[in-house]
Short mmCIF file of C-alpha atoms and ligand atoms in Angstrom, two decimals:
data_model
loop_
_atom_site.label_atom_id
_atom_site.label_comp_id
_atom_site.label_asym_id
_atom_site.label_seq_id
_atom_site.Cartn_x
_atom_site.Cartn_y
_atom_site.Cartn_z
CA MET A 1 -22.14 4.43 -32.96
CA THR A 2 -21.24 6.75 -35.85
CA GLN A 3 -22.36 10.33 -36.31
CA ASP A 4 -24.53 9.14 -39.15
CA ASN A 5 -26.40 6.64 -37.06
CA GLU A 6 -27.04 9.17 -34.36
CA SER A 7 -28.60 11.68 -36.71
CA LYS A 8 -30.78 9.00 -38.28
CA GLU A 9 -31.89 7.98 -34.84
CA LYS A 10 -32.81 11.55 -33.99
CA SER A 11 -34.68 12.27 -37.18
CA SER A 12 -36.77 9.10 -37.12
CA GLY A 13 -37.04 8.95 -33.34
CA GLN A 14 -36.41 5.22 -33.61
CA LEU A 15 -33.72 2.92 -34.91
CA LEU A 16 -34.28 1.48 -38.34
CA PRO A 17 -34.43 -2.33 -38.07
CA VAL A 18 -31.13 -2.75 -39.88
CA ASP A 19 -29.40 -0.28 -37.51
CA ALA A 20 -30.96 -1.92 -34.49
CA ALA A 21 -29.56 -5.27 -35.54
CA ARG A 22 -26.13 -3.70 -36.14
CA ALA A 23 -26.22 -1.94 -32.78
CA ASN A 24 -27.19 -5.19 -31.07
CA SER A 25 -24.34 -7.15 -32.52
CA LEU A 26 -21.95 -4.31 -31.74
CA LEU A 27 -23.10 -4.28 -28.11
CA ALA A 28 -22.77 -8.06 -27.90
CA ALA A 29 -19.21 -7.81 -29.21
CA ILE A 30 -18.36 -5.14 -26.64
CA VAL A 31 -19.76 -7.26 -23.81
CA GLU A 32 -17.86 -10.33 -25.00
CA SER A 33 -14.52 -8.55 -25.31
CA SER A 34 -14.74 -6.77 -21.94
CA ASP A 35 -12.04 -7.50 -19.34
CA ASP A 36 -14.67 -7.19 -16.64
CA ALA A 37 -17.26 -9.86 -15.96
CA ILE A 38 -20.65 -8.68 -17.23
CA ILE A 39 -23.58 -10.64 -15.88
CA SER A 40 -27.32 -10.10 -15.92
CA LYS A 41 -29.93 -11.53 -13.61
CA ASP A 42 -33.66 -11.23 -13.04
CA LEU A 43 -35.18 -10.04 -9.79
CA ASP A 44 -35.36 -13.59 -8.38
CA GLY A 45 -31.60 -13.64 -8.66
CA THR A 46 -31.53 -16.08 -11.57
CA ILE A 47 -28.56 -15.54 -13.85
CA THR A 48 -29.68 -14.72 -17.41
CA SER A 49 -26.42 -13.92 -19.20
CA TRP A 50 -22.71 -14.44 -18.69
CA ASN A 51 -19.82 -13.08 -20.79
CA ALA A 52 -16.35 -14.47 -21.56
CA ALA A 53 -14.63 -12.50 -18.76
CA ALA A 54 -17.15 -13.93 -16.29
CA GLU A 55 -16.10 -17.41 -17.42
CA ARG A 56 -12.47 -16.51 -16.93
CA ILE A 57 -12.91 -14.86 -13.53
CA PHE A 58 -15.40 -17.30 -11.96
CA GLY A 59 -14.48 -20.49 -13.85
CA PHE A 60 -18.10 -21.38 -14.76
CA SER A 61 -19.03 -21.63 -18.44
CA SER A 62 -22.22 -19.85 -19.43
CA GLU A 63 -23.90 -23.25 -20.11
CA GLU A 64 -23.19 -24.25 -16.52
CA ILE A 65 -24.34 -21.10 -14.81
CA VAL A 66 -27.14 -19.43 -16.80
CA GLY A 67 -30.43 -20.36 -15.11
CA LYS A 68 -28.74 -20.89 -11.73
CA SER A 69 -29.07 -18.58 -8.75
CA ILE A 70 -26.65 -15.70 -8.27
CA LEU A 71 -26.22 -17.05 -4.71
CA THR A 72 -23.94 -19.70 -6.25
CA LEU A 73 -21.32 -16.94 -6.48
CA ILE A 74 -21.80 -15.48 -3.01
CA PRO A 75 -19.92 -16.91 -0.02
CA GLU A 76 -22.19 -18.34 2.68
CA ASP A 77 -21.55 -15.62 5.23
CA LEU A 78 -22.28 -12.84 2.74
CA GLN A 79 -25.55 -14.18 1.31
CA ASP A 80 -27.52 -11.46 3.10
CA GLU A 81 -25.88 -8.92 0.81
CA GLU A 82 -28.06 -10.18 -2.03
CA LYS A 83 -31.30 -9.18 -0.22
CA THR A 84 -29.99 -5.65 0.28
CA ILE A 85 -28.85 -5.46 -3.34
CA ILE A 86 -32.23 -6.65 -4.69
CA ALA A 87 -34.11 -4.20 -2.44
CA ARG A 88 -32.03 -1.31 -3.73
CA LEU A 89 -32.44 -2.42 -7.34
CA ARG A 90 -36.23 -2.59 -6.93
CA ARG A 91 -36.13 1.04 -5.83
CA GLY A 92 -34.32 1.76 -9.09
CA GLU A 93 -31.00 2.49 -7.39
CA ARG A 94 -27.61 1.79 -8.90
CA ILE A 95 -24.79 0.35 -6.79
CA GLU A 96 -21.33 1.57 -7.69
CA HIS A 97 -17.85 0.23 -6.94
CA PHE A 98 -19.09 -2.02 -4.18
CA GLU A 99 -16.01 -3.92 -2.95
CA THR A 100 -16.87 -7.38 -1.76
CA THR A 101 -15.94 -11.04 -1.93
CA ARG A 102 -17.35 -13.66 -4.28
CA VAL A 103 -16.51 -17.30 -4.77
CA ALA A 104 -15.21 -18.98 -7.93
CA LYS A 105 -16.13 -22.46 -9.13
CA SER A 106 -12.86 -23.75 -7.63
CA GLY A 107 -13.94 -22.43 -4.23
CA LYS A 108 -11.33 -19.69 -4.35
CA LEU A 109 -12.44 -16.38 -2.84
CA LEU A 110 -12.22 -13.39 -5.19
CA SER A 111 -11.97 -9.71 -4.25
CA LEU A 112 -14.28 -7.88 -6.64
CA SER A 113 -15.50 -4.38 -7.26
CA LEU A 114 -19.16 -4.55 -8.37
CA THR A 115 -21.30 -2.03 -10.20
CA ILE A 116 -24.91 -3.15 -10.39
CA SER A 117 -27.59 -1.30 -12.36
CA PRO A 118 -31.30 -1.96 -12.63
CA VAL A 119 -32.59 -3.11 -16.04
CA ARG A 120 -36.07 -1.87 -17.01
CA ASP A 121 -38.57 -3.15 -19.53
CA ALA A 122 -40.26 -0.92 -22.14
CA SER A 123 -42.76 0.34 -19.55
CA GLY A 124 -39.97 1.38 -17.16
CA THR A 125 -40.53 -1.38 -14.59
CA VAL A 126 -37.37 -2.86 -13.07
CA VAL A 127 -37.17 -6.44 -14.30
CA GLY A 128 -33.61 -7.38 -13.47
CA ALA A 129 -30.08 -6.15 -13.13
CA SER A 130 -26.82 -5.98 -14.98
CA LYS A 131 -23.69 -6.47 -13.01
CA ILE A 132 -20.14 -5.52 -13.88
CA ALA A 133 -17.54 -7.25 -11.74
CA ARG A 134 -13.89 -6.26 -11.75
CA ASP A 135 -11.29 -8.56 -10.25
CA ILE A 136 -9.35 -6.52 -7.68
CA SER A 137 -7.66 -9.49 -5.96
CA GLU A 138 -4.23 -8.34 -7.12
CA ARG A 139 -4.76 -4.80 -5.91
CA LYS A 140 -6.00 -6.04 -2.53
CA GLU A 141 -3.04 -8.39 -2.18
CA PHE A 142 -0.66 -5.57 -3.09
CA GLU A 143 -2.20 -3.29 -0.45
CA ARG A 144 -2.00 -6.02 2.14
CA ARG A 145 1.67 -6.67 1.40
CA LEU A 146 2.47 -2.98 1.65
CA VAL A 147 1.00 -2.64 5.13
CA GLU A 148 2.83 -5.84 6.07
CA THR A 149 6.21 -4.51 4.84
CA GLU A 150 5.68 -1.31 6.74
CA LYS A 151 5.02 -3.28 9.92
CA ILE A 152 8.03 -5.55 9.38
CA VAL A 153 10.35 -2.61 8.84
CA ALA A 154 9.03 -0.90 11.97
CA THR A 155 9.34 -4.07 14.02
CA GLY A 156 12.87 -4.70 12.76
CA ARG A 157 13.86 -1.22 13.77
CA MET A 158 12.24 -1.49 17.13
CA ALA A 159 13.93 -4.85 17.74
CA ALA A 160 17.30 -3.41 16.77
CA THR A 161 16.83 -0.44 19.08
CA ILE A 162 15.86 -2.69 21.97
CA ALA A 163 18.73 -5.06 21.25
CA HIS A 164 21.14 -2.18 21.23
CA GLU A 165 19.79 -0.74 24.45
CA ILE A 166 19.84 -4.14 26.16
CA ASN A 167 23.40 -4.97 25.18
CA ASN A 168 25.12 -2.35 27.33
CA PRO A 169 23.50 -3.16 30.71
CA LEU A 170 23.91 -6.86 29.91
CA GLU A 171 27.64 -6.47 29.57
CA ALA A 172 27.71 -4.72 32.91
CA VAL A 173 25.80 -7.60 34.52
CA VAL A 174 28.20 -10.16 33.03
CA ASN A 175 31.13 -8.24 34.50
CA LEU A 176 29.50 -7.97 37.92
CA ILE A 177 28.78 -11.68 38.03
CA TYR A 178 32.35 -12.41 37.03
CA LEU A 179 33.62 -10.26 39.90
CA ALA A 180 31.16 -11.86 42.35
CA ARG A 181 32.39 -15.32 41.37
CA LEU A 182 35.97 -14.33 42.12
CA SER A 183 35.06 -13.03 45.57
CA PRO A 184 36.73 -15.23 48.28
CA THR A 185 33.70 -14.93 50.62
CA VAL A 186 31.36 -16.72 48.15
CA ASN A 187 30.75 -20.38 48.94
CA GLU A 188 30.76 -23.20 46.35
CA GLN A 189 27.00 -23.38 45.94
CA VAL A 190 26.58 -19.64 45.32
CA ARG A 191 29.50 -19.81 42.91
CA GLU A 192 27.63 -22.50 40.96
CA TYR A 193 24.47 -20.34 40.88
CA LEU A 194 26.51 -17.45 39.55
CA ARG A 195 28.04 -19.68 36.88
CA LEU A 196 24.57 -20.70 35.69
CA ALA A 197 23.38 -17.09 35.76
CA GLU A 198 26.36 -16.11 33.63
CA GLN A 199 25.51 -18.83 31.11
CA GLU A 200 21.90 -17.70 30.79
CA ILE A 201 22.88 -14.05 30.41
CA GLU A 202 25.33 -15.03 27.69
CA ARG A 203 22.36 -16.52 25.85
CA VAL A 204 20.32 -13.29 26.12
CA SER A 205 23.33 -11.33 24.95
CA LEU A 206 23.73 -13.62 21.94
CA ILE A 207 20.07 -13.10 20.94
CA ALA A 208 20.52 -9.33 21.22
CA ARG A 209 23.70 -9.39 19.14
CA GLN A 210 22.08 -11.55 16.47
CA THR A 211 19.06 -9.26 16.21
CA LEU A 212 21.31 -6.28 15.83
CA GLY A 213 23.47 -8.13 13.32
CA TYR A 214 20.49 -9.02 11.16
CA PHE A 215 19.39 -5.42 11.11
CA ARG A 216 22.86 -4.23 10.16
CA GLU A 217 23.15 -6.73 7.35
CA THR A 218 19.93 -5.55 5.71
CA ALA A 219 21.06 -1.95 5.96
CA VAL A 220 24.46 -1.91 4.23
CA PRO A 221 24.80 1.39 2.29
CA VAL A 222 25.20 1.42 -1.50
CA ASP A 223 25.94 4.11 -4.06
CA PHE A 224 22.78 4.69 -6.15
CA PRO A 225 21.08 7.41 -8.25
CA VAL A 226 18.10 8.92 -6.44
CA SER A 227 16.00 9.34 -9.58
CA VAL A 228 16.41 5.67 -10.52
CA LEU A 229 15.21 4.71 -7.06
CA LEU A 230 12.17 6.99 -7.47
CA ASP A 231 11.43 5.39 -10.83
CA GLU A 232 11.58 1.94 -9.25
CA VAL A 233 9.04 3.01 -6.64
CA LEU A 234 6.79 4.67 -9.23
CA THR A 235 6.92 1.49 -11.32
CA VAL A 236 5.81 -0.62 -8.38
CA TYR A 237 2.89 1.77 -7.87
CA GLY A 238 2.27 2.19 -11.63
CA ALA A 239 -0.88 0.07 -11.81
CA LYS A 240 -2.37 1.62 -8.72
CA LEU A 241 -1.61 5.17 -9.86
CA ALA A 242 -3.20 4.48 -13.24
CA TYR A 243 -6.19 2.77 -11.68
CA SER A 244 -6.68 5.74 -9.36
CA GLY A 245 -6.61 8.21 -12.28
CA ILE A 246 -3.40 9.89 -11.12
CA ASP A 247 -1.04 11.45 -13.67
CA VAL A 248 2.63 11.33 -12.74
CA HIS A 249 4.91 14.19 -13.79
CA ARG A 250 8.65 13.70 -13.46
CA ASP A 251 11.24 16.44 -13.44
CA TYR A 252 14.67 14.94 -12.87
CA GLN A 253 17.93 16.84 -13.13
CA PRO A 254 20.76 14.57 -14.38
CA ALA A 255 21.15 11.48 -12.18
CA GLN A 256 22.21 12.40 -8.63
CA ARG A 257 23.97 9.54 -6.91
CA LEU A 258 23.98 9.18 -3.17
CA THR A 259 25.42 6.70 -0.70
CA MET A 260 22.25 5.36 0.83
CA ARG A 261 20.57 2.54 2.63
CA LYS A 262 18.48 1.61 -0.35
CA GLY A 263 15.86 -0.34 1.59
CA GLU A 264 15.17 2.61 3.84
CA LEU A 265 14.91 5.16 1.06
CA THR A 266 12.70 2.80 -0.98
CA GLN A 267 10.43 2.59 2.03
CA LEU A 268 10.54 6.38 2.42
CA PHE A 269 9.46 7.09 -1.16
CA SER A 270 6.91 4.24 -1.11
CA ASN A 271 5.29 5.80 1.96
CA LEU A 272 5.04 9.18 0.28
CA VAL A 273 3.59 7.76 -2.94
CA ALA A 274 1.12 5.54 -1.06
CA ASN A 275 -0.04 8.52 1.01
CA ALA A 276 -0.45 10.64 -2.12
CA ILE A 277 -2.57 7.92 -3.72
CA ASP A 278 -4.73 7.71 -0.60
CA ALA A 279 -5.17 11.49 -0.67
CA MET A 280 -6.42 11.47 -4.29
CA PRO A 281 -9.34 9.01 -4.41
CA LEU A 282 -10.79 10.93 -7.37
CA GLY A 283 -7.53 11.11 -9.28
CA GLY A 284 -5.18 14.05 -9.70
CA ASP A 285 -1.55 14.88 -10.32
CA LEU A 286 1.60 13.68 -8.64
CA SER A 287 4.69 15.74 -9.45
CA VAL A 288 8.05 14.30 -8.53
CA SER A 289 11.26 16.23 -8.91
CA VAL A 290 14.92 15.59 -8.15
CA ALA A 291 17.55 18.33 -8.27
CA PRO A 292 20.97 19.11 -6.82
CA GLU A 293 20.93 21.76 -4.12
CA GLY A 294 23.34 24.06 -2.37
CA GLN A 295 25.94 26.54 -3.54
CA SER A 296 28.08 23.75 -4.86
CA PRO A 297 26.41 20.83 -6.60
CA GLU A 298 28.25 18.62 -4.09
CA ASP A 299 25.92 19.65 -1.29
CA GLY A 300 23.02 17.29 -1.67
CA VAL A 301 19.86 16.20 -3.43
CA ARG A 302 16.46 17.81 -3.10
CA VAL A 303 13.49 15.56 -3.75
CA GLN A 304 10.04 17.03 -3.97
CA MET A 305 6.76 15.16 -4.16
CA ALA A 306 3.63 17.22 -4.67
CA ASP A 307 0.07 15.90 -4.92
CA THR A 308 -3.25 17.57 -5.67
CA GLY A 309 -5.02 15.56 -2.98
CA THR A 310 -7.33 16.53 -0.14
CA GLY A 311 -4.57 18.35 1.76
CA ILE A 312 -3.94 18.31 5.51
CA SER A 313 -5.51 20.83 7.86
CA GLU A 314 -3.26 23.04 9.98
CA GLU A 315 -4.07 21.27 13.28
CA LEU A 316 -3.27 17.87 11.85
CA LEU A 317 -0.13 18.97 10.04
CA GLU A 318 1.78 19.02 13.34
CA LYS A 319 0.76 15.48 14.13
CA ILE A 320 1.43 13.56 10.94
CA PHE A 321 5.00 12.58 11.87
CA GLU A 322 3.92 11.15 15.22
CA PRO A 323 3.96 7.35 15.51
CA PHE A 324 0.52 5.75 15.06
CA PHE A 325 -1.13 8.99 13.98
CA THR A 326 -3.49 8.10 11.14
CA THR A 327 -6.75 9.40 9.73
CA LYS A 328 -7.36 6.15 7.84
CA GLU A 329 -8.89 4.02 10.63
CA GLN A 330 -8.30 0.30 9.99
CA ARG A 331 -6.55 0.92 6.69
CA GLY A 332 -3.68 2.93 8.10
CA THR A 333 -0.87 2.15 10.54
CA GLY A 334 0.24 5.73 11.21
CA ILE A 335 3.87 4.67 11.19
CA GLY A 336 4.69 5.54 7.57
CA LEU A 337 5.72 9.16 8.09
CA TRP A 338 7.20 8.51 11.51
CA LEU A 339 9.53 5.94 9.92
CA SER A 340 10.10 8.18 6.90
CA ARG A 341 11.42 10.94 9.09
CA GLN A 342 13.75 8.54 10.90
CA PHE A 343 15.10 7.24 7.60
CA VAL A 344 15.73 10.78 6.37
CA GLU A 345 17.44 11.77 9.62
CA ASP A 346 19.58 8.63 9.53
CA HIS A 347 20.84 9.95 6.20
CA ARG A 348 21.49 13.30 7.95
CA GLY A 349 18.78 14.89 5.84
CA SER A 350 15.58 16.75 6.55
CA ILE A 351 11.93 16.44 5.55
CA ALA A 352 9.38 19.26 5.46
CA VAL A 353 5.75 19.45 4.44
CA THR A 354 3.39 22.15 3.24
CA SER A 355 -0.28 21.57 2.59
CA SER A 356 -3.45 23.36 1.62
CA THR A 357 -7.08 22.32 1.99
CA ASP A 358 -8.31 25.30 -0.03
CA VAL A 359 -11.20 24.19 -2.30
CA GLU A 360 -9.63 25.99 -5.25
CA ASP A 361 -6.06 24.87 -4.74
CA HIS A 362 -5.59 21.87 -2.48
CA GLY A 363 -2.74 19.44 -2.12
CA THR A 364 0.34 18.46 -0.18
CA THR A 365 4.03 18.84 -0.92
CA PHE A 366 6.82 16.96 0.81
CA ARG A 367 10.36 18.31 0.42
CA ILE A 368 13.29 16.15 1.34
CA PHE A 369 16.91 17.15 1.44
CA LEU A 370 19.55 14.42 1.42
CA PRO A 371 23.18 15.59 1.79
CA TYR A 372 26.01 13.82 -0.05
CA ALA A 373 28.12 13.92 3.11
CA ASN A 374 25.91 11.69 5.22
CA GLY A 375 28.58 9.65 6.96
CA LEU A 376 27.46 6.44 5.24
CA MET A 377 30.44 6.33 2.91
CA GLN A 378 32.73 4.84 5.59
CA ASP A 379 30.01 2.36 6.51
CA ALA A 380 29.69 1.31 2.90
CA VAL A 381 33.39 0.45 2.89
CA ALA A 382 33.44 -1.12 6.34
CA GLY A 383 30.03 -2.76 5.85
CA GLU A 384 29.21 -1.94 9.47
CA ARG A 385 27.00 0.60 11.12
CA GLY A 386 28.69 2.89 13.59
CA ASN A 387 25.87 3.11 16.09
CA ALA A 388 27.63 1.98 19.25
N1 ADP B 1 -0.06 13.33 0.83
C1 ADP B 1 -0.93 13.42 1.84
N2 ADP B 1 -2.12 14.06 1.68
C2 ADP B 1 -3.00 14.15 2.70
N3 ADP B 1 -2.81 13.62 3.93
C3 ADP B 1 -1.65 12.98 4.16
C4 ADP B 1 -0.65 12.83 3.13
N4 ADP B 1 0.39 12.16 3.67
C5 ADP B 1 0.06 11.88 4.96
N5 ADP B 1 -1.16 12.37 5.26
C6 ADP B 1 -1.83 12.29 6.58
O1 ADP B 1 -0.89 11.86 7.55
C7 ADP B 1 -1.35 10.71 8.22
C8 ADP B 1 -0.18 9.84 8.63
O2 ADP B 1 0.46 9.26 7.51
P1 ADP B 1 1.30 7.93 7.69
O3 ADP B 1 2.26 8.14 8.82
O4 ADP B 1 1.88 7.54 6.38
O5 ADP B 1 0.24 6.88 8.19
P2 ADP B 1 -0.97 6.16 7.39
O6 ADP B 1 -0.74 6.38 5.92
O7 ADP B 1 -0.86 4.72 7.78
O8 ADP B 1 -2.22 6.81 7.90
C9 ADP B 1 -2.32 10.06 7.25
O9 ADP B 1 -3.27 9.26 7.91
C10 ADP B 1 -2.96 11.28 6.59
O10 ADP B 1 -3.98 11.82 7.40
MG1 MG B 2 1.13 6.00 4.95
#
C-alpha cells in the first residue's frame, strides 16, 4: 500500500470503495504468487480457499479441494492434531512454525512448517482460520542425510580401528598354529583340526585387511586450498544458513594450500557450521577466516569460525569434545566434535574453543591450526597410510 493510501485511510477512518477494491485485488495477487501454500478453512475444518502454491505442493486443484474437509490433507495417525488446532484457534491463539507431516494427493508424505491464524468476522468472533504451509521436505532430508554421514564416518573409523587392532594378534595366532602343526607330537586328526582353524583365521584376517583397505582408499591425501574447501562447505549449507537468518562473513587471506584428507576436513568444517547453525535458532552472524600463521608463512593455516549463538557454559565447555556428549537430545549424535578433534589431530593440528553465554555478548569461537608439515605429503605420493 502506498503512503498516499495510508493517509487517506487514516483521515477517513475507512477505505474508499475504489481503494478497497484495489487493496483486495492486490492481496489476491500476493496470495496467488506466494511460494507457500495459503489455505483458509472454517471452524468445521472445511476448506474455503486454496492458492496456486497449495495446488503445487499438495497436487489438488482448488476445484477439487474447496468444500472438502481439511482432514483430507492429514495423515491418519495425525488426525487428532486437528482437534487441538481448532481448540486453540477458538481461543483466538495463533500457531507458529508448527513442523508436522501432511499428505499430498499422490499419497506422498510432506514435511511442512505451518503457521495458522484465526480469522475473525466484523464483530471479532473467530469464524475460521488461515493457514500458511511451507514445504520443508528438502530441509528435513538434508538434515537426515547429515546425521547419517556423520554416523557412517564414525562407523568407518571405528571399523578401521578395530580391524587394525585385530590384525596384529591374528597374525600371532596364525604363526602359533603353523608351529603347532609342525610339532612331531601332534597326531593326524589334531593336525587336520589345526589346518581348518588356520583356514578360518585366514578368512577373519582377510575381512580385517579389506576393512582397513577400504578406509585407506577413501582417505588418500590431496593438495587443496583451505578457503576453497570452506567455501564448498558454506555452499552446501547456504540454503540452511539463509533460512536460519544467519549472515556469513568471510575473511580469507590468499589461498592457503594444504596436503589434506579432504573428506575428513570437509566433515570437520561441516560439523562446525552445523553446530553454529544449531546455536543460532534466531539468526546471527557466522564469521569465517583463513590466514597463514607462524613466523614464516610456511608454518601452517589458522582457520577461525565464530558464531553469535547461545554460547556454551563453562561446565559444559570441557565436555563438548567427548564422544556422545550432546545437548540436542534426539537431534544430536554427540560425535561431531569428537570426530572433528580426531581429524585435526590426524593432520597434526590443534583445535581450541572459547565461548561466552553473556547476555550482552554471547557466542562461540573455534580456532583450528593446521600445519603444512603434517606428514601426509609422503602418503599422498605413496597413496598409503603409515599407521602400522
Ligand atoms: N557453536 C556452538 N555453539 C553452542 N554450542 C555448541 C557449539 N558447538 C558445539 N556445541 C555444543 O557441543 C555439543 C556437542 O557437539 P557435537 O559433538 O557436534 O554433537 P551434536 O551436534 O550432535 O550435539 C552440542 O550438543 C552443543 O551443546
Ligand atoms: Mg554437531
